[in-house]
Coordinates of C-alpha atoms in Angstrom, one line a residue:
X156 CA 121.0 127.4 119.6
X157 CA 123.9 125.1 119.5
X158 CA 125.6 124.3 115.8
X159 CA 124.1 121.1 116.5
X160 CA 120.5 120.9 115.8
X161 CA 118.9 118.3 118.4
X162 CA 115.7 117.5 117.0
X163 CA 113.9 114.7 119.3
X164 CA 110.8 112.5 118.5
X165 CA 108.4 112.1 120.8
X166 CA 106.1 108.8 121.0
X167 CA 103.5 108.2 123.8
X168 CA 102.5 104.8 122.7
X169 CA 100.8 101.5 124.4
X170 CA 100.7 99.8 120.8
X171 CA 103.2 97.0 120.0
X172 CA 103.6 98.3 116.1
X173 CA 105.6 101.1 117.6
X174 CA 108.6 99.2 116.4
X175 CA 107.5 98.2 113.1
X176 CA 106.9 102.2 112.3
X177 CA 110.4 102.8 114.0
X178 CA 112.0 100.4 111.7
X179 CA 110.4 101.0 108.7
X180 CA 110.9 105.2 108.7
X181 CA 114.6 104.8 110.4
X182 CA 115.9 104.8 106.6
X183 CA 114.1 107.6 105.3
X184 CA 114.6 109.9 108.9
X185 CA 118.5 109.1 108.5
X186 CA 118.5 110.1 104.7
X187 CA 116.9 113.3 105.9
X188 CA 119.4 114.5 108.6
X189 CA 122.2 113.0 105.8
X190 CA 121.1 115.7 102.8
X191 CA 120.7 118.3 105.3
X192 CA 122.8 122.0 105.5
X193 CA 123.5 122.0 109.1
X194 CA 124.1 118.7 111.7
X195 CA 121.2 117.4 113.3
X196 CA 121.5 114.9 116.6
X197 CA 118.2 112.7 116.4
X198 CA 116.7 111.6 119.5
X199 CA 113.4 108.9 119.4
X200 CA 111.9 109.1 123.3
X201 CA 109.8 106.1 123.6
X202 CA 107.3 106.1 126.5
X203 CA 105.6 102.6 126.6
X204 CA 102.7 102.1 128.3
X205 CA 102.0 98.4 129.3
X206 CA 98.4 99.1 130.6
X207 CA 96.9 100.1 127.5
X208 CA 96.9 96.9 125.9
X209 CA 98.2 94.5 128.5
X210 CA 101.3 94.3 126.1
X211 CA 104.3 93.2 127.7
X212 CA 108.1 95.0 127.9
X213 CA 109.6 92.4 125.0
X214 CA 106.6 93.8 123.1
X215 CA 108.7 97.4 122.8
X216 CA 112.3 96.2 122.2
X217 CA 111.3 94.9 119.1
X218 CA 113.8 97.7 116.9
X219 CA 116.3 96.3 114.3
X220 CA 120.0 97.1 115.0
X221 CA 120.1 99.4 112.3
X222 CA 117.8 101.6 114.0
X223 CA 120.7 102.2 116.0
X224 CA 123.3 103.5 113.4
X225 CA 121.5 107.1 113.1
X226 CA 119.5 107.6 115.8
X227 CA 119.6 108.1 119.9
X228 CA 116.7 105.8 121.0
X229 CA 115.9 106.2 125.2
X230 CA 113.4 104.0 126.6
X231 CA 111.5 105.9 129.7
X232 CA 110.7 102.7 131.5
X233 CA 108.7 102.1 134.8
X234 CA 111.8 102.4 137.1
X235 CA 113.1 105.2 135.0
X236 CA 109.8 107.5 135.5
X237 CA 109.7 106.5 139.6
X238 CA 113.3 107.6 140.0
X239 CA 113.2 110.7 138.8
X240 CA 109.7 111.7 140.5
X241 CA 111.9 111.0 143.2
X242 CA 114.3 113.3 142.2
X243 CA 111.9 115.9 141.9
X244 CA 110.5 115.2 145.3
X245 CA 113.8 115.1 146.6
X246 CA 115.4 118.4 145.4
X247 CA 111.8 119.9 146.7
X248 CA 111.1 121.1 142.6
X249 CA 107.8 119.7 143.2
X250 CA 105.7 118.0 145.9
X251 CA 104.6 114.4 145.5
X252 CA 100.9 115.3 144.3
X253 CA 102.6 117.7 141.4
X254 CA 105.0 114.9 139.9
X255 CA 102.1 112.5 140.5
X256 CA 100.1 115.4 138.2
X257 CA 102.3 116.3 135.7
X258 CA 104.6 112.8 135.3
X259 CA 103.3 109.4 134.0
X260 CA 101.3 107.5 131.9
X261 CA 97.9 108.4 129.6
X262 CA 97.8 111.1 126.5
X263 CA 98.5 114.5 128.6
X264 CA 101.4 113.0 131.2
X265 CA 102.8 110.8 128.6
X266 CA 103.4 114.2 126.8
X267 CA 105.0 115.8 130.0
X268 CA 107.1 112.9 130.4
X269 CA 108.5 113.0 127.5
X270 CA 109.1 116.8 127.6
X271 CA 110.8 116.4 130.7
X272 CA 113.7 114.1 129.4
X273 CA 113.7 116.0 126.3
X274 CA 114.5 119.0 128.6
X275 CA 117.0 116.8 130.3
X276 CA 118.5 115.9 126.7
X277 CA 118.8 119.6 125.9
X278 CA 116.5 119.0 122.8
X279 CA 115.7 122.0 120.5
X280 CA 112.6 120.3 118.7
X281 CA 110.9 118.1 119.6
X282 CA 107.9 116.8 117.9
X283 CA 104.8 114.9 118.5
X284 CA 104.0 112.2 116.1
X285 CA 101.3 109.5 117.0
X286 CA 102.3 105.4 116.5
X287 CA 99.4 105.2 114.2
X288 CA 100.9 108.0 111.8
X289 CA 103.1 107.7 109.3
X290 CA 105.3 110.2 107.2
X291 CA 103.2 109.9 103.3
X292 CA 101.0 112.0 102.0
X293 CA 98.1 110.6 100.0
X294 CA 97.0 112.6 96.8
X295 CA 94.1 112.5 95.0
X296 CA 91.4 115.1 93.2
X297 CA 88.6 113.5 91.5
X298 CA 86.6 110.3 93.0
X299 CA 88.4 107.4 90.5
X300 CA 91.5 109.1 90.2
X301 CA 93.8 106.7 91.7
X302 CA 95.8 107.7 94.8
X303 CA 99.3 109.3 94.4
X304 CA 101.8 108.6 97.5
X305 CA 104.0 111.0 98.4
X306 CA 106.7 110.8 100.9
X307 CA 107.4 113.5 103.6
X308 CA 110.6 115.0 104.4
X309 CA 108.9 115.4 107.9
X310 CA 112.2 115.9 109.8
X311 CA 114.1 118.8 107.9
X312 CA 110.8 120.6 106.5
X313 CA 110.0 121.0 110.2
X314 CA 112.8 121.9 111.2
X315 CA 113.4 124.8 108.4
X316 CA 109.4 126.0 109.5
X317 CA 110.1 126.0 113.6
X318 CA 112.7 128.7 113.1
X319 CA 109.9 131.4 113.2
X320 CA 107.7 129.7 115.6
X321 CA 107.0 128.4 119.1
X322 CA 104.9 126.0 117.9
X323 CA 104.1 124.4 114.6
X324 CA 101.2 122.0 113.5
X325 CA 100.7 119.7 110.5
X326 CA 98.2 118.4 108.3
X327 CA 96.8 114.6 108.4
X328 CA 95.4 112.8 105.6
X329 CA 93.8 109.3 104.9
X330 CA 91.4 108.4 107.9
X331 CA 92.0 111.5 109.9
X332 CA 88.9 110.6 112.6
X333 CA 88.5 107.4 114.8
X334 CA 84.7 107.6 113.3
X335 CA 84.1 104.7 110.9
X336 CA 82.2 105.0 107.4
X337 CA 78.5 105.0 108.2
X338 CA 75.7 105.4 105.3
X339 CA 73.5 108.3 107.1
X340 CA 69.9 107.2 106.3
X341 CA 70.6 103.6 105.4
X342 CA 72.7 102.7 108.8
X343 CA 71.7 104.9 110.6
X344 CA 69.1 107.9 110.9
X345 CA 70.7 111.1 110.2
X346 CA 69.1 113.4 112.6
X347 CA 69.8 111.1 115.4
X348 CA 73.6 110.7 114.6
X349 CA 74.2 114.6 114.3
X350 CA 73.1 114.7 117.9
X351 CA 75.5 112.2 119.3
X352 CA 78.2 113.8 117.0
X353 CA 77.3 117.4 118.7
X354 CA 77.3 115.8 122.0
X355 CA 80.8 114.9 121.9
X356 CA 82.3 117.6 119.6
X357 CA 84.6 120.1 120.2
X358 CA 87.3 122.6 118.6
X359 CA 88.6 119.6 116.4
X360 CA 85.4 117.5 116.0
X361 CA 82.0 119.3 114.2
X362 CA 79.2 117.8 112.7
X363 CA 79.7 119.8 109.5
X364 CA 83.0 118.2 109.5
X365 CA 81.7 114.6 109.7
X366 CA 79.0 114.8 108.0
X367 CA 81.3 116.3 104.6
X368 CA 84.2 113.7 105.5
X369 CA 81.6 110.7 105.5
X370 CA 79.2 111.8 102.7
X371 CA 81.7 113.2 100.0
X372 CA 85.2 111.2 101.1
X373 CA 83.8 108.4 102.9
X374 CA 85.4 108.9 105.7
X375 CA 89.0 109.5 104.0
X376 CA 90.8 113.0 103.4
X377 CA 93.4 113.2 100.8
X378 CA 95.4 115.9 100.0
X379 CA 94.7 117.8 96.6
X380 CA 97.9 118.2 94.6
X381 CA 97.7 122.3 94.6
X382 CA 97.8 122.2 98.3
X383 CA 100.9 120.4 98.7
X384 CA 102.5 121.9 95.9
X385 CA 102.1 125.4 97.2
X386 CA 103.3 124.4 100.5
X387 CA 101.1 127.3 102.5
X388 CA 102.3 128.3 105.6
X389 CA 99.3 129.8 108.3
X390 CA 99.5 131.6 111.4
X391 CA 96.8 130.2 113.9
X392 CA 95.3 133.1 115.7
X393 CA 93.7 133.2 118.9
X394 CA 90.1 132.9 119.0
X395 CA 89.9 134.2 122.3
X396 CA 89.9 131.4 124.3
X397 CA 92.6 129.4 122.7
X398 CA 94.8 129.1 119.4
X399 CA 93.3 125.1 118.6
X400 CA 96.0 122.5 118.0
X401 CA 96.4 118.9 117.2
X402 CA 98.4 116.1 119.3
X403 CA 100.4 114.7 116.1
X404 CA 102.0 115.5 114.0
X405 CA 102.8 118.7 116.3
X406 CA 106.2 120.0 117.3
X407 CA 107.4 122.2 119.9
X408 CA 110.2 125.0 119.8
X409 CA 112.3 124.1 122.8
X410 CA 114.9 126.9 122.3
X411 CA 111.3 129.3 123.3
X412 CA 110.7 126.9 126.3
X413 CA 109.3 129.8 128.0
X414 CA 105.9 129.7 125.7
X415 CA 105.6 125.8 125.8
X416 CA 102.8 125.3 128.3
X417 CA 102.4 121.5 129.9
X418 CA 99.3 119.0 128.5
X419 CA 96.4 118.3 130.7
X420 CA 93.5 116.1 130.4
X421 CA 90.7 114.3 133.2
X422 CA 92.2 110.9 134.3
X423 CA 91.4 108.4 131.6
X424 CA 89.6 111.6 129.1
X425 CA 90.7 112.5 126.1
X426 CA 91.7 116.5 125.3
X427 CA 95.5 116.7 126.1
X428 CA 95.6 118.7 122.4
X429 CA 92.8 120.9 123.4
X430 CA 93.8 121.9 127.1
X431 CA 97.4 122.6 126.0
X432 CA 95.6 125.1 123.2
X433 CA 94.2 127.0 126.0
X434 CA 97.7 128.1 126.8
X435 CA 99.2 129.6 123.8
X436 CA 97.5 133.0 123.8
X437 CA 101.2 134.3 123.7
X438 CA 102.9 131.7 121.4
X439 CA 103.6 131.8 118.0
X440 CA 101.4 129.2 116.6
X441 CA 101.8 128.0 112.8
X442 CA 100.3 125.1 110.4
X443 CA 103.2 123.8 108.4
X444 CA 102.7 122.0 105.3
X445 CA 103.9 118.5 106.6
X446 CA 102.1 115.6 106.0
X447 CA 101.2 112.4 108.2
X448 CA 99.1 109.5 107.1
X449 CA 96.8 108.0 109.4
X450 CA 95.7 104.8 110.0
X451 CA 93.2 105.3 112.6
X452 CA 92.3 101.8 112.6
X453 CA 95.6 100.0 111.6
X454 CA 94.5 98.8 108.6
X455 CA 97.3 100.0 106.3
X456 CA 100.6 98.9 107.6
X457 CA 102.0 98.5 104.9
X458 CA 102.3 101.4 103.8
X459 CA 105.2 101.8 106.4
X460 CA 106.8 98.5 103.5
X461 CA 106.0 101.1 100.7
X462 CA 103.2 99.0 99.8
X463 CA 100.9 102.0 98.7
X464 CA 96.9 101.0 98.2
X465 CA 95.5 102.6 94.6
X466 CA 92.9 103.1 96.6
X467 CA 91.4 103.4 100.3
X468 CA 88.4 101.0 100.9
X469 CA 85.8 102.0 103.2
X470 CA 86.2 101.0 107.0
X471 CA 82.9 99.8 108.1
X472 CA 82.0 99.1 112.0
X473 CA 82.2 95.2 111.0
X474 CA 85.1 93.9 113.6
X475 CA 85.5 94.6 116.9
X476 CA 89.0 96.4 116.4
X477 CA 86.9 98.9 114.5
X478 CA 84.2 99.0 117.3
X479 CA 86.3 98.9 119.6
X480 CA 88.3 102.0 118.8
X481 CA 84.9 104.1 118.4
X482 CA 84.0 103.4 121.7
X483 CA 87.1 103.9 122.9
X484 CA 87.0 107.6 121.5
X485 CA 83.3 108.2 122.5
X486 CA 84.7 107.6 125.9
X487 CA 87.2 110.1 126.2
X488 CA 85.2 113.3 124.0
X489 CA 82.4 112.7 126.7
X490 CA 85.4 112.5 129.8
X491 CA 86.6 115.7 128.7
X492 CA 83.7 117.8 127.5
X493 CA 82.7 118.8 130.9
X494 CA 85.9 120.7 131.5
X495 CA 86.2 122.0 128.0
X496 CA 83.0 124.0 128.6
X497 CA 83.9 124.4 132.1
X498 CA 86.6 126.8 130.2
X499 CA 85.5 128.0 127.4
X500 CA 81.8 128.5 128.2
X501 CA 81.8 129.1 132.0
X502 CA 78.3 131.2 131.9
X503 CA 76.4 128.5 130.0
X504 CA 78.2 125.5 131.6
X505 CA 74.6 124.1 133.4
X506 CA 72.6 124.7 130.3
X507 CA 75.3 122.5 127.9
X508 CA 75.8 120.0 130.3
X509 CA 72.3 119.7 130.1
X510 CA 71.9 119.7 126.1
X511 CA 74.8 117.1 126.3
X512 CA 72.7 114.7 128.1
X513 CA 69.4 115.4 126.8
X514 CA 71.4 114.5 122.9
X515 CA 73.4 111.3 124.2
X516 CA 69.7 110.2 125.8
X517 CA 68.4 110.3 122.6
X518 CA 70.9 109.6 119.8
X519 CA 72.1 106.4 121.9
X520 CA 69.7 103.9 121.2
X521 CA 70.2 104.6 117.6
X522 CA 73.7 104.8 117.5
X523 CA 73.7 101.0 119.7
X524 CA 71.9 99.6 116.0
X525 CA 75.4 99.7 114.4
X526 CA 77.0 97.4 117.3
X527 CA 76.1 93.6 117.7
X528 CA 77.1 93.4 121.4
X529 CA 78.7 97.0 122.5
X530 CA 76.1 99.6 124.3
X531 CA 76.9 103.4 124.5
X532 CA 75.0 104.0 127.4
X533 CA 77.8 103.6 129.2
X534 CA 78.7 107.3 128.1
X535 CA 75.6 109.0 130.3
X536 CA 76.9 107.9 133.7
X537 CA 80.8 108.6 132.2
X538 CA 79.3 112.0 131.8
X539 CA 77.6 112.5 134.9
X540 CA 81.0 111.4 136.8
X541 CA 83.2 113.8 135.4
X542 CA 80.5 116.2 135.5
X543 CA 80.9 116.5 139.4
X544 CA 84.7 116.3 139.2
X545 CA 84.6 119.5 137.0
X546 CA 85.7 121.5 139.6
X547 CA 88.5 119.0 140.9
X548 CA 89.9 118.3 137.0
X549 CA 90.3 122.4 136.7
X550 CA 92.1 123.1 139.6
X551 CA 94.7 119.9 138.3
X552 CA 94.4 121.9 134.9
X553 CA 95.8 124.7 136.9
X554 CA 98.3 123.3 139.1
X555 CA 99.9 120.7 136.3
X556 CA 100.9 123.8 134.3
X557 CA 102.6 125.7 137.7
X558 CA 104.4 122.2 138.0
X559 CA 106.0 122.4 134.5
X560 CA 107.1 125.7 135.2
X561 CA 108.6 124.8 138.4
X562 CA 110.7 121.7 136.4
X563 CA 111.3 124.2 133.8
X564 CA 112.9 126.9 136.2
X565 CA 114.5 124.5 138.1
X566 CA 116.5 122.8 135.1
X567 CA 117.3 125.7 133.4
X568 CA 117.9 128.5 135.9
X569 CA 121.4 128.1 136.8
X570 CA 122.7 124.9 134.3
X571 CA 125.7 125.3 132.2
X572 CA 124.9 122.5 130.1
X573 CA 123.6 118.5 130.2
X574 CA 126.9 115.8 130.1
X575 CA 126.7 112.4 129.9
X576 CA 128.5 110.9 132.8
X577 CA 129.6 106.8 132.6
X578 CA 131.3 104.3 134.6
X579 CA 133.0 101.1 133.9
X580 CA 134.1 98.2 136.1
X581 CA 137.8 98.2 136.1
X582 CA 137.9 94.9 137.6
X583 CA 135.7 91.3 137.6
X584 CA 135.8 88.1 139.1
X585 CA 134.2 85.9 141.1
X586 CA 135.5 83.9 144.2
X587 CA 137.0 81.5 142.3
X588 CA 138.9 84.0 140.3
X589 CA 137.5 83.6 137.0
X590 CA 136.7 86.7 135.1
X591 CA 133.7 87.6 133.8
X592 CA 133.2 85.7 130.5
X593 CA 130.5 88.7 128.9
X594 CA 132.1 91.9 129.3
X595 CA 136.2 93.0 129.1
X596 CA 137.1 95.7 131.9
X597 CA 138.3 99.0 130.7
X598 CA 137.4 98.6 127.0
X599 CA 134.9 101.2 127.3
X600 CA 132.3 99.4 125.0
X601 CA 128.6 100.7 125.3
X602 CA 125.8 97.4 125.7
X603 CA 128.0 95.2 127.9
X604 CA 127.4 94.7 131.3
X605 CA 130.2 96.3 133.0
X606 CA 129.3 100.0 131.6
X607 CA 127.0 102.2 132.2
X608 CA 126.1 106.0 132.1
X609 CA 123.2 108.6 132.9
X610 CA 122.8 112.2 132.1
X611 CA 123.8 115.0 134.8
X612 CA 122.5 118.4 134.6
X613 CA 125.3 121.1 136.3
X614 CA 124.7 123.4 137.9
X615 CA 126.0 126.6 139.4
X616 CA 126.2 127.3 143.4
X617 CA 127.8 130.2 144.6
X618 CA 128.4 131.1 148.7
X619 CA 130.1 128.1 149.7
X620 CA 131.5 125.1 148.8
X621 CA 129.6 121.6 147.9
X622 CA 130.9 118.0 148.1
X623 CA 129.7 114.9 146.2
X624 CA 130.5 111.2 147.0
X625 CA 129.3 108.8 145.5
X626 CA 130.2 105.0 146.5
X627 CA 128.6 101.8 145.0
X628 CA 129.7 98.7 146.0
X629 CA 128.4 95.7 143.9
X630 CA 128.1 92.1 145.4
X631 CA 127.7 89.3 142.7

């Protein structure tokens, strides 16, 4: 590892409050690399996808100057992504249909993406933190104790626990599930509920889980003072199939790239966190005792202002935000629960597709009583589709994971290291003579329009000799 640490943040986000997070933590991230022992380089990788909510591009440069002052921010835009799939093509590292598979948009190639340029950036952690998440711990014991905040030195305490590990996963706290508050057996029959919940579980998701988080913490978990002040470190072992992580706050030992496996998930499922598990049978997997708050339904913002809440109010399925974000994750468990038997219960796949269908057909109609104009039965056709594509989504499983390695070999097999190459227009003027009136040749000043730069990876050829032109001639 360099002297340097390079620690990047990775965001794969389609939300617009990306940049009020970004501006509001910027302080408290600098302060952390400031008190540090060693030098830390912090890089913010912002993938932006502009599909998700039909958000526009001015939607995601919304970060304050000062962001600037501490912090490397890259913007992975449209054009960006395109060029260097053609890149990829181009140097034959993969075919078309693998940087289609492994680069792009949604939860598992968002993730690639952005370890790709964090490759390209040299990075030595880089960690996954979700735009609804924000670095606080909430603290509380007994049921009308009032909450205590406590802010997370998520940077450095990461940083200090990745030494011994490949990867490393931390804790949430305050609404940790996309599941609303629901009184079982006054909103909504209890039986009937546990059967949609099973239908849709998985490593992460349990009734037993639910059914304690709804009934005892309405829907809420906070973080008992004892926990965080014995700051427990634990080894996740492998259960056989898989050693279960997580997709935020999660962060990734790039100076082990070797036992950092790629993300998968169905087109348009959820899962990314629960595919990439499958890989880590020979990574060292840990739960650090870092601490994100959740806002699963974006209700607390303000935290990010230091406006902490004495208390969390119960989030009820009463808007259509709310609604809509419990549909939304219905969606993707029942997208993705085919393949995750399909891999961790090959033998029994028929039968549990079958008890899947047989608990949505029942539980739905129930479940619709808590919605004024939303129906779930959408999810038994969802179901049935990526049912027959089980075969098709595993074989992508398969080959997005031989692409990685391919980009990984490729970019790190012969390089002596990652510069940052720029160019400046010596000299401007149009045909009337007069210079341009927005940027001074040869001042070498970042942001105007004359200057520009891009990363180059070099590389080592031996057995002849190579030649590079490059000519661009510019006509304004």
């Amino acid at each position: 590892m360099s002297k340097v640490i390079k620690f990047g943040i990775g965001f794969v986000t389609g939300r617009p409050n990306i940049c009020k997070l970004i501006n509001n933590t910027c302080k408290h991230l600098a302060e952390q690399v400031n008190k540090s022992d060693v030098k830390i380089e912090l890089t913010i990788f912002i993938l932006f996808d502009l599909q998700y909510q039909f958000t526009t591009r001015i939607d995601f440069y919304g970060l304050m100057p000062d962001v600037y002052k501490n912090v490397n921010i890259k913007y992975i835009t449209p054009e960006d992504l395109e060029e260097q799939k053609k890149i990829l093509i181009g140097k034959e590292i993969l075919t078309k249909k693998e940087a289609d598979l492994f680069l792009g948009y949604g939860y598992a190639k968002g993730r690639n993406t952005i370890m790709y340029y964090a490759l390209k950036k040299e990075i030595d952690y880089l960690l996954f933190w979700d735009d609804d998440e924000y670095p606080v711990a909430c603290l509380k014991e007994d049921e009308d104790e009032e909450i205590t905040w406590v802010k997370q030195d998520n940077i450095i305490n990461t940083i200090n626990y990745m030494k011994k590990a490949d990867v490393a996963l931390g804790h949430k706290c305050g609404y940790v599930s996309p599941i609303p508050y629901i009184e079982l057996k006054e909103d909504i029959n209890e039986d009937l509920f546990k059967d949609y919940i099973e239908a849709g579980s998985n490593e992460a998701i349990s009734w037993e889980g639910i059914r304690e988080q709804l009934v005892k913490y309405h829907g809420f978990r906070y973080v008992p003072k004892s926990e965080l002040e014995e700051s427990k470190v634990r080894e996740i072992k492998f259960d056989g199939i898989g050693k279960w992580v997580l997709g935020s706050p999660l962060c990734l030992n790039f100076t082990h790239l070797d036992k950092i496996p790629s993300f998968y998930n169905p087109e348009g499922a959820r899962g990314e966190d629960a595919f990439f598990s499958t890989w880590l049978e020979n990574s060292k997997v840990i739960e650090m005792p870092v601490y994100h708050f959740h806002d699963a339904f974006l209700k607390y913002t303000n935290i990010l202002n230091e406006k902490y809440p004495k208390k969390l109010r119960k989030i009820k399925m009463e808007d259509e935000q709310t609604t809509e974000r419990f549909i939304k994750a219905s969606i993707g468990w029942i997208r993705y629960k085919p393949l995750f038997i399909y891999l961790t219960d090959r033998k029994n796949y028929n039968e549990k597709i079958d008890q899947i269908r047989e608990k949505l057909r029942i539980s739905i109609p129930e479940v619709n009583k808590l919605f004024a104009n939303s129906d779930l039965n959408l999810l038994l056709p969802e179901l049935e589709k990526f049912n027959s594509s089980v075969k098709k989504d595993y074989d992508d499983y398969i080959k997005t994971d031989e692409a990685w390695k391919k980009v990984k070999k490729a970019m790190t097999e012969n390089n002596t290291g990652l510069i940052n190459n720029t160019a400046e227009i010596a000299e401007s003027y149009n045909e009337l003579g007069i210079a341009d009136s927005k940027s001074t040749p040869g001042n070498k000043v970042n942001g105007e329009s004359d200057y520009g730069s891009a990363d180059a990876i070099l590389s080592l050829k031996t057995g002849g000799e190579v030649y590079i032109a490059i000519t661009i001639i510019a006509i304004i």
